[in-house]
């Protein structure tokens, strides 16, 4: 006991300083850990930026049908500004096409109307390719909704309803300029008349050949369907072009 007293008397100050230093260290460590925990609780971790991120190119729309000199006017895809959500001329018939559903001279016995053509040209008879009614009219510059391709485009011809396998007749007298029995337009027959117009019939399995001379109302084949307009139903699509511009067939077939 005496030794302890002597030790404390001789070394008490040193021990007190050591104890104070130890307590200060312990207090400092505790304070640092407390502050760190508080920061971890209140400050969200930093988000690392992705490294070497490569920007992906935008997806290109799938080409749904082949373009050619006839359908470039129908390749206006996408909805135009100011056009309603859905607009289609299906089932509508323009005033000028009020009689376009009449049968041709070979089936009904009625005489097709007469169109004189350019000055000095011989009169030419025109008639509908099938006796069915118009299910989609010529749209001119107006965009209409294509149910089959699900986009907006101009409709450069007139669609006449008919059943598959029905006889299709020449809408004008002329010479067969081209025949194609495949593609998104179905079978295609092109005629050139005396006025220089090209008549294009789509959805036809042809029974004529290039170079054949036809009269108005003469059979050119059987209706077989138009793939790119399948939603309209079974029909024949008729277009007329002259001097590189589309004309409304209903204005010629009165």
PDB file of C-alpha atoms in Angstrom:
ATOM      1  CA  UNK A   1       0.000   0.000   0.000  1.00  0.00           C
ATOM      2  CA  UNK A   2       2.857   2.286   0.874  1.00  0.00           C
ATOM      3  CA  UNK A   3       4.454   1.529  -2.469  1.00  0.00           C
ATOM      4  CA  UNK A   4       1.253   2.519  -4.321  1.00  0.00           C
ATOM      5  CA  UNK A   5       1.118   5.792  -2.455  1.00  0.00           C
ATOM      6  CA  UNK A   6       4.751   6.522  -3.230  1.00  0.00           C
ATOM      7  CA  UNK A   7       4.125   5.669  -6.966  1.00  0.00           C
ATOM      8  CA  UNK A   8       1.119   7.943  -7.193  1.00  0.00           C
ATOM      9  CA  UNK A   9       3.018  10.723  -5.434  1.00  0.00           C
ATOM     10  CA  UNK A  10       5.952  10.421  -7.801  1.00  0.00           C
ATOM     11  CA  UNK A  11       4.036   9.644 -11.052  1.00  0.00           C
ATOM     12  CA  UNK A  12       0.503  10.916 -10.441  1.00  0.00           C
ATOM     13  CA  UNK A  13       0.818  13.876 -12.758  1.00  0.00           C
ATOM     14  CA  UNK A  14       2.054  11.696 -15.621  1.00  0.00           C
ATOM     15  CA  UNK A  15      -0.784   9.229 -15.158  1.00  0.00           C
ATOM     16  CA  UNK A  16      -3.347  12.023 -15.104  1.00  0.00           C
ATOM     17  CA  UNK A  17      -2.003  13.502 -18.332  1.00  0.00           C
ATOM     18  CA  UNK A  18      -2.005  10.055 -19.996  1.00  0.00           C
ATOM     19  CA  UNK A  19      -5.586   9.398 -18.919  1.00  0.00           C
ATOM     20  CA  UNK A  20      -6.681  12.783 -20.264  1.00  0.00           C
ATOM     21  CA  UNK A  21      -4.966  12.131 -23.582  1.00  0.00           C
ATOM     22  CA  UNK A  22      -6.578   8.697 -23.886  1.00  0.00           C
ATOM     23  CA  UNK A  23      -9.992  10.137 -23.095  1.00  0.00           C
ATOM     24  CA  UNK A  24      -9.485  12.861 -25.703  1.00  0.00           C
ATOM     25  CA  UNK A  25      -8.586  10.281 -28.366  1.00  0.00           C
ATOM     26  CA  UNK A  26     -11.598   8.118 -27.538  1.00  0.00           C
ATOM     27  CA  UNK A  27     -13.901  11.164 -27.617  1.00  0.00           C
ATOM     28  CA  UNK A  28     -12.490  12.306 -30.964  1.00  0.00           C
ATOM     29  CA  UNK A  29     -12.942   8.903 -32.583  1.00  0.00           C
ATOM     30  CA  UNK A  30     -16.505   8.682 -31.303  1.00  0.00           C
ATOM     31  CA  UNK A  31     -17.296  12.171 -32.629  1.00  0.00           C
ATOM     32  CA  UNK A  32     -15.868  11.410 -36.069  1.00  0.00           C
ATOM     33  CA  UNK A  33     -17.853   8.167 -36.357  1.00  0.00           C
ATOM     34  CA  UNK A  34     -21.042   9.930 -35.252  1.00  0.00           C
ATOM     35  CA  UNK A  35     -20.598  12.666 -37.861  1.00  0.00           C
ATOM     36  CA  UNK A  36     -19.849  10.111 -40.599  1.00  0.00           C
ATOM     37  CA  UNK A  37     -22.978   8.115 -39.777  1.00  0.00           C
ATOM     38  CA  UNK A  38     -25.090  11.281 -39.911  1.00  0.00           C
ATOM     39  CA  UNK A  39     -23.639  12.225 -43.297  1.00  0.00           C
ATOM     40  CA  UNK A  40     -24.282   8.728 -44.655  1.00  0.00           C
ATOM     41  CA  UNK A  41     -27.905   8.974 -43.533  1.00  0.00           C
ATOM     42  CA  UNK A  42     -28.681  12.430 -44.953  1.00  0.00           C
ATOM     43  CA  UNK A  43     -26.527  12.718 -48.120  1.00  0.00           C
ATOM     44  CA  UNK A  44     -27.469  10.393 -51.051  1.00  0.00           C
ATOM     45  CA  UNK A  45     -24.624   8.546 -52.730  1.00  0.00           C
ATOM     46  CA  UNK A  46     -23.268  10.072 -55.922  1.00  0.00           C
ATOM     47  CA  UNK A  47     -24.519   8.470 -59.149  1.00  0.00           C
ATOM     48  CA  UNK A  48     -21.727   7.332 -61.379  1.00  0.00           C
ATOM     49  CA  UNK A  49     -21.943   8.396 -64.996  1.00  0.00           C
ATOM     50  CA  UNK A  50     -21.988   5.446 -67.409  1.00  0.00           C
ATOM     51  CA  UNK A  51     -18.666   4.985 -69.113  1.00  0.00           C
ATOM     52  CA  UNK A  52     -18.138   4.513 -72.821  1.00  0.00           C
ATOM     53  CA  UNK A  53     -21.871   4.841 -73.546  1.00  0.00           C
ATOM     54  CA  UNK A  54     -22.472   4.553 -77.272  1.00  0.00           C
ATOM     55  CA  UNK A  55     -25.462   6.458 -78.645  1.00  0.00           C
ATOM     56  CA  UNK A  56     -27.697   4.111 -80.604  1.00  0.00           C
ATOM     57  CA  UNK A  57     -28.955   5.336 -83.996  1.00  0.00           C
ATOM     58  CA  UNK A  58     -32.735   5.782 -84.281  1.00  0.00           C
ATOM     59  CA  UNK A  59     -34.654   2.830 -85.643  1.00  0.00           C
ATOM     60  CA  UNK A  60     -35.566   3.199 -89.293  1.00  0.00           C
ATOM     61  CA  UNK A  61     -39.141   2.400 -90.346  1.00  0.00           C
ATOM     62  CA  UNK A  62     -39.528  -0.907 -92.088  1.00  0.00           C
ATOM     63  CA  UNK A  63     -40.100  -0.599 -95.806  1.00  0.00           C
ATOM     64  CA  UNK A  64     -43.512  -2.126 -96.340  1.00  0.00           C
ATOM     65  CA  UNK A  65     -43.579  -2.132-100.118  1.00  0.00           C
ATOM     66  CA  UNK A  66     -41.335  -1.464-103.045  1.00  0.00           C
ATOM     67  CA  UNK A  67     -41.331   2.025-104.575  1.00  0.00           C
ATOM     68  CA  UNK A  68     -41.626   2.547-108.317  1.00  0.00           C
ATOM     69  CA  UNK A  69     -42.545   5.317-110.733  1.00  0.00           C
ATOM     70  CA  UNK A  70     -46.246   4.662-110.154  1.00  0.00           C
ATOM     71  CA  UNK A  71     -46.433   4.665-106.378  1.00  0.00           C
ATOM     72  CA  UNK A  72     -44.047   7.492-105.436  1.00  0.00           C
ATOM     73  CA  UNK A  73     -47.098   9.689-104.999  1.00  0.00           C
ATOM     74  CA  UNK A  74     -48.461   7.162-102.498  1.00  0.00           C
ATOM     75  CA  UNK A  75     -45.306   6.982-100.394  1.00  0.00           C
ATOM     76  CA  UNK A  76     -46.301   9.814 -98.031  1.00  0.00           C
ATOM     77  CA  UNK A  77     -45.971   7.958 -94.743  1.00  0.00           C
ATOM     78  CA  UNK A  78     -46.749   9.287 -91.281  1.00  0.00           C
ATOM     79  CA  UNK A  79     -49.551  11.494 -90.008  1.00  0.00           C
ATOM     80  CA  UNK A  80     -49.509  15.042 -91.316  1.00  0.00           C
ATOM     81  CA  UNK A  81     -50.110  17.960 -88.954  1.00  0.00           C
ATOM     82  CA  UNK A  82     -53.722  19.022 -88.611  1.00  0.00           C
ATOM     83  CA  UNK A  83     -55.125  15.757 -89.976  1.00  0.00           C
ATOM     84  CA  UNK A  84     -57.618  13.930 -87.702  1.00  0.00           C
ATOM     85  CA  UNK A  85     -56.562  10.742 -85.975  1.00  0.00           C
ATOM     86  CA  UNK A  86     -58.111   8.610 -88.685  1.00  0.00           C
ATOM     87  CA  UNK A  87     -59.369   9.655 -92.077  1.00  0.00           C
ATOM     88  CA  UNK A  88     -60.272   7.410 -94.965  1.00  0.00           C
ATOM     89  CA  UNK A  89     -62.247   7.743 -98.119  1.00  0.00           C
ATOM     90  CA  UNK A  90     -63.273   4.068 -97.946  1.00  0.00           C
ATOM     91  CA  UNK A  91     -66.922   3.717 -98.769  1.00  0.00           C
ATOM     92  CA  UNK A  92     -67.075   7.310-100.011  1.00  0.00           C
ATOM     93  CA  UNK A  93     -67.817   8.120-103.604  1.00  0.00           C
ATOM     94  CA  UNK A  94     -66.985  11.410-105.216  1.00  0.00           C
ATOM     95  CA  UNK A  95     -69.785  13.250-107.018  1.00  0.00           C
ATOM     96  CA  UNK A  96     -67.999  12.768-110.315  1.00  0.00           C
ATOM     97  CA  UNK A  97     -67.948   9.012-109.707  1.00  0.00           C
ATOM     98  CA  UNK A  98     -71.691   8.663-109.119  1.00  0.00           C
ATOM     99  CA  UNK A  99     -72.108   6.364-112.098  1.00  0.00           C
ATOM    100  CA  UNK A 100     -68.691   4.680-111.942  1.00  0.00           C
ATOM    101  CA  UNK A 101     -70.219   1.518-110.502  1.00  0.00           C
ATOM    102  CA  UNK A 102     -72.229   0.860-113.682  1.00  0.00           C
ATOM    103  CA  UNK A 103     -71.318  -2.222-115.665  1.00  0.00           C
ATOM    104  CA  UNK A 104     -69.365  -2.076-118.898  1.00  0.00           C
ATOM    105  CA  UNK A 105     -70.976  -2.407-122.326  1.00  0.00           C
ATOM    106  CA  UNK A 106     -70.088  -6.097-122.574  1.00  0.00           C
ATOM    107  CA  UNK A 107     -71.969  -7.068-119.399  1.00  0.00           C
ATOM    108  CA  UNK A 108     -74.902  -4.662-119.080  1.00  0.00           C
ATOM    109  CA  UNK A 109     -75.505  -3.702-122.672  1.00  0.00           C
ATOM    110  CA  UNK A 110     -75.155  -0.009-121.763  1.00  0.00           C
ATOM    111  CA  UNK A 111     -72.958   2.148-123.928  1.00  0.00           C
ATOM    112  CA  UNK A 112     -69.949   3.629-122.026  1.00  0.00           C
ATOM    113  CA  UNK A 113     -69.568   7.377-122.080  1.00  0.00           C
ATOM    114  CA  UNK A 114     -67.527   9.166-124.725  1.00  0.00           C
ATOM    115  CA  UNK A 115     -64.474  11.310-124.015  1.00  0.00           C
ATOM    116  CA  UNK A 116     -62.975  13.262-126.866  1.00  0.00           C
ATOM    117  CA  UNK A 117     -59.377  13.452-125.589  1.00  0.00           C
ATOM    118  CA  UNK A 118     -56.901  16.025-126.950  1.00  0.00           C
ATOM    119  CA  UNK A 119     -57.834  18.268-129.880  1.00  0.00           C
ATOM    120  CA  UNK A 120     -57.685  16.349-133.122  1.00  0.00           C
ATOM    121  CA  UNK A 121     -57.660  12.942-131.408  1.00  0.00           C
ATOM    122  CA  UNK A 122     -60.263  10.325-132.190  1.00  0.00           C
ATOM    123  CA  UNK A 123     -63.068   9.792-129.699  1.00  0.00           C
ATOM    124  CA  UNK A 124     -62.311   7.128-127.084  1.00  0.00           C
ATOM    125  CA  UNK A 125     -64.777   5.014-125.107  1.00  0.00           C
ATOM    126  CA  UNK A 126     -64.152   4.566-121.381  1.00  0.00           C
ATOM    127  CA  UNK A 127     -65.835   2.204-118.960  1.00  0.00           C
ATOM    128  CA  UNK A 128     -65.297   0.787-115.433  1.00  0.00           C
ATOM    129  CA  UNK A 129     -63.166  -2.363-115.260  1.00  0.00           C
ATOM    130  CA  UNK A 130     -65.806  -4.206-113.178  1.00  0.00           C
ATOM    131  CA  UNK A 131     -69.480  -3.444-112.481  1.00  0.00           C
ATOM    132  CA  UNK A 132     -68.915  -3.061-108.720  1.00  0.00           C
ATOM    133  CA  UNK A 133     -69.387   0.138-106.738  1.00  0.00           C
ATOM    134  CA  UNK A 134     -66.560   2.498-105.767  1.00  0.00           C
ATOM    135  CA  UNK A 135     -65.168   1.619-102.325  1.00  0.00           C
ATOM    136  CA  UNK A 136     -62.357   4.184-102.297  1.00  0.00           C
ATOM    137  CA  UNK A 137     -62.197   7.301-104.447  1.00  0.00           C
ATOM    138  CA  UNK A 138     -59.305   9.257-105.949  1.00  0.00           C
ATOM    139  CA  UNK A 139     -57.914  11.613-103.277  1.00  0.00           C
ATOM    140  CA  UNK A 140     -55.803  14.007-105.359  1.00  0.00           C
ATOM    141  CA  UNK A 141     -53.415  15.853-103.023  1.00  0.00           C
ATOM    142  CA  UNK A 142     -55.368  14.894 -99.893  1.00  0.00           C
ATOM    143  CA  UNK A 143     -53.809  12.350 -97.526  1.00  0.00           C
ATOM    144  CA  UNK A 144     -56.032   9.438 -96.541  1.00  0.00           C
ATOM    145  CA  UNK A 145     -55.400   6.686 -94.010  1.00  0.00           C
ATOM    146  CA  UNK A 146     -54.297   3.337 -95.436  1.00  0.00           C
ATOM    147  CA  UNK A 147     -55.715   0.641 -93.140  1.00  0.00           C
ATOM    148  CA  UNK A 148     -53.391  -2.028 -94.522  1.00  0.00           C
ATOM    149  CA  UNK A 149     -50.084  -0.141 -94.200  1.00  0.00           C
ATOM    150  CA  UNK A 150     -51.261   1.887 -91.152  1.00  0.00           C
ATOM    151  CA  UNK A 151     -50.040   5.239 -92.449  1.00  0.00           C
ATOM    152  CA  UNK A 152     -51.175   8.314 -94.358  1.00  0.00           C
ATOM    153  CA  UNK A 153     -50.758   8.677 -98.127  1.00  0.00           C
ATOM    154  CA  UNK A 154     -52.517   9.946-101.233  1.00  0.00           C
ATOM    155  CA  UNK A 155     -54.787   7.537-103.099  1.00  0.00           C
ATOM    156  CA  UNK A 156     -53.955   7.918-106.771  1.00  0.00           C
ATOM    157  CA  UNK A 157     -56.728   5.802-108.227  1.00  0.00           C
ATOM    158  CA  UNK A 158     -60.272   4.517-107.799  1.00  0.00           C
ATOM    159  CA  UNK A 159     -61.081   1.173-106.143  1.00  0.00           C
ATOM    160  CA  UNK A 160     -63.976  -0.833-107.591  1.00  0.00           C
ATOM    161  CA  UNK A 161     -65.451  -3.602-105.443  1.00  0.00           C
ATOM    162  CA  UNK A 162     -65.620  -7.085-106.936  1.00  0.00           C
ATOM    163  CA  UNK A 163     -65.241 -10.701-105.898  1.00  0.00           C
ATOM    164  CA  UNK A 164     -62.007 -12.589-106.446  1.00  0.00           C
ATOM    165  CA  UNK A 165     -62.142 -14.379-109.773  1.00  0.00           C
ATOM    166  CA  UNK A 166     -64.524 -11.886-111.387  1.00  0.00           C
ATOM    167  CA  UNK A 167     -63.827 -10.900-114.973  1.00  0.00           C
ATOM    168  CA  UNK A 168     -61.892  -7.613-115.341  1.00  0.00           C
ATOM    169  CA  UNK A 169     -62.392  -5.600-118.545  1.00  0.00           C
ATOM    170  CA  UNK A 170     -60.274  -3.018-120.305  1.00  0.00           C
ATOM    171  CA  UNK A 171     -61.455   0.475-119.228  1.00  0.00           C
ATOM    172  CA  UNK A 172     -60.340   1.939-122.560  1.00  0.00           C
ATOM    173  CA  UNK A 173     -59.347   0.867-126.037  1.00  0.00           C
ATOM    174  CA  UNK A 174     -55.595   0.659-126.408  1.00  0.00           C
ATOM    175  CA  UNK A 175     -52.452  -1.426-126.458  1.00  0.00           C
ATOM    176  CA  UNK A 176     -51.129  -3.533-123.588  1.00  0.00           C
ATOM    177  CA  UNK A 177     -47.904  -1.807-122.484  1.00  0.00           C
ATOM    178  CA  UNK A 178     -46.959  -3.962-119.476  1.00  0.00           C
ATOM    179  CA  UNK A 179     -48.067  -7.053-117.564  1.00  0.00           C
ATOM    180  CA  UNK A 180     -46.900  -8.051-114.091  1.00  0.00           C
ATOM    181  CA  UNK A 181     -48.507 -10.883-112.136  1.00  0.00           C
ATOM    182  CA  UNK A 182     -46.785 -10.315-108.790  1.00  0.00           C
ATOM    183  CA  UNK A 183     -45.903  -7.694-106.147  1.00  0.00           C
ATOM    184  CA  UNK A 184     -47.641  -5.656-103.468  1.00  0.00           C
ATOM    185  CA  UNK A 185     -50.135  -4.336-106.023  1.00  0.00           C
ATOM    186  CA  UNK A 186     -51.060  -7.853-107.076  1.00  0.00           C
ATOM    187  CA  UNK A 187     -51.167  -8.517-110.792  1.00  0.00           C
ATOM    188  CA  UNK A 188     -50.853  -5.341-112.874  1.00  0.00           C
ATOM    189  CA  UNK A 189     -51.929  -4.610-116.458  1.00  0.00           C
ATOM    190  CA  UNK A 190     -51.076  -1.301-118.164  1.00  0.00           C
ATOM    191  CA  UNK A 191     -52.838  -0.027-121.296  1.00  0.00           C
ATOM    192  CA  UNK A 192     -51.944   2.967-123.447  1.00  0.00           C
ATOM    193  CA  UNK A 193     -54.894   4.574-125.235  1.00  0.00           C
ATOM    194  CA  UNK A 194     -55.021   6.742-128.367  1.00  0.00           C
ATOM    195  CA  UNK A 195     -54.943   9.939-126.281  1.00  0.00           C
ATOM    196  CA  UNK A 196     -51.600   8.974-124.740  1.00  0.00           C
ATOM    197  CA  UNK A 197     -53.016   8.074-121.348  1.00  0.00           C
ATOM    198  CA  UNK A 198     -51.743   5.075-119.419  1.00  0.00           C
ATOM    199  CA  UNK A 199     -54.424   3.049-117.624  1.00  0.00           C
ATOM    200  CA  UNK A 200     -53.082   0.900-114.833  1.00  0.00           C
ATOM    201  CA  UNK A 201     -55.225  -1.873-113.331  1.00  0.00           C
ATOM    202  CA  UNK A 202     -54.007  -3.515-110.120  1.00  0.00           C
ATOM    203  CA  UNK A 203     -55.244  -6.732-108.550  1.00  0.00           C
ATOM    204  CA  UNK A 204     -55.633  -8.553-111.872  1.00  0.00           C
ATOM    205  CA  UNK A 205     -54.333 -11.929-113.005  1.00  0.00           C
ATOM    206  CA  UNK A 206     -53.779 -11.102-116.651  1.00  0.00           C
ATOM    207  CA  UNK A 207     -54.983 -13.116-119.617  1.00  0.00           C
ATOM    208  CA  UNK A 208     -53.420 -10.675-122.123  1.00  0.00           C
ATOM    209  CA  UNK A 209     -49.847 -10.079-123.249  1.00  0.00           C
ATOM    210  CA  UNK A 210     -47.720  -7.042-124.002  1.00  0.00           C
ATOM    211  CA  UNK A 211     -48.520  -5.735-127.464  1.00  0.00           C
ATOM    212  CA  UNK A 212     -52.127  -6.963-127.548  1.00  0.00           C
ATOM    213  CA  UNK A 213     -54.614  -4.460-128.982  1.00  0.00           C
ATOM    214  CA  UNK A 214     -57.817  -4.232-126.952  1.00  0.00           C
ATOM    215  CA  UNK A 215     -61.206  -2.630-127.255  1.00  0.00           C
ATOM    216  CA  UNK A 216     -63.006  -0.992-124.347  1.00  0.00           C
ATOM    217  CA  UNK A 217     -64.784  -3.684-122.334  1.00  0.00           C
ATOM    218  CA  UNK A 218     -62.630  -6.546-123.612  1.00  0.00           C
ATOM    219  CA  UNK A 219     -61.594  -9.048-120.926  1.00  0.00           C
ATOM    220  CA  UNK A 220     -58.022  -8.628-119.695  1.00  0.00           C
ATOM    221  CA  UNK A 221     -58.020 -11.117-116.797  1.00  0.00           C
ATOM    222  CA  UNK A 222     -59.564 -12.041-113.439  1.00  0.00           C
ATOM    223  CA  UNK A 223     -59.646 -10.130-110.148  1.00  0.00           C
ATOM    224  CA  UNK A 224     -57.077 -11.483-107.702  1.00  0.00           C
ATOM    225  CA  UNK A 225     -56.596  -8.910-104.903  1.00  0.00           C
ATOM    226  CA  UNK A 226     -54.426  -5.877-104.068  1.00  0.00           C
ATOM    227  CA  UNK A 227     -52.007  -6.764-101.266  1.00  0.00           C
ATOM    228  CA  UNK A 228     -51.152  -3.216-100.140  1.00  0.00           C
ATOM    229  CA  UNK A 229     -54.868  -2.330 -99.933  1.00  0.00           C
ATOM    230  CA  UNK A 230     -56.163  -5.625 -98.546  1.00  0.00           C
ATOM    231  CA  UNK A 231     -58.111  -3.914 -95.737  1.00  0.00           C
ATOM    232  CA  UNK A 232     -60.442  -2.329 -98.324  1.00  0.00           C
ATOM    233  CA  UNK A 233     -61.691  -5.770 -99.309  1.00  0.00           C
ATOM    234  CA  UNK A 234     -61.665  -7.514-102.663  1.00  0.00           C
ATOM    235  CA  UNK A 235     -61.428  -4.900-105.419  1.00  0.00           C
ATOM    236  CA  UNK A 236     -59.650  -3.691-108.552  1.00  0.00           C
ATOM    237  CA  UNK A 237     -57.515  -0.542-108.269  1.00  0.00           C
ATOM    238  CA  UNK A 238     -57.572   1.674-111.388  1.00  0.00           C
ATOM    239  CA  UNK A 239     -55.146   4.547-112.045  1.00  0.00           C
ATOM    240  CA  UNK A 240     -54.792   6.902-115.013  1.00  0.00           C
ATOM    241  CA  UNK A 241     -51.642   8.870-115.802  1.00  0.00           C
ATOM    242  CA  UNK A 242     -50.919  11.367-118.569  1.00  0.00           C
ATOM    243  CA  UNK A 243     -47.836  13.542-119.055  1.00  0.00           C
ATOM    244  CA  UNK A 244     -46.435  12.279-115.751  1.00  0.00           C
ATOM    245  CA  UNK A 245     -49.488  13.338-113.712  1.00  0.00           C
ATOM    246  CA  UNK A 246     -52.250  11.313-112.123  1.00  0.00           C
ATOM    247  CA  UNK A 247     -55.790  11.934-113.339  1.00  0.00           C
ATOM    248  CA  UNK A 248     -59.027  11.053-111.602  1.00  0.00           C
ATOM    249  CA  UNK A 249     -60.427   8.014-113.457  1.00  0.00           C
ATOM    250  CA  UNK A 250     -63.940   8.966-112.309  1.00  0.00           C
ATOM    251  CA  UNK A 251     -63.739  12.162-114.396  1.00  0.00           C
ATOM    252  CA  UNK A 252     -63.194  10.065-117.507  1.00  0.00           C
ATOM    253  CA  UNK A 253     -65.621   7.244-116.666  1.00  0.00           C
ATOM    254  CA  UNK A 254     -68.847   9.232-116.311  1.00  0.00           C
TER     255      UNK A 254
END
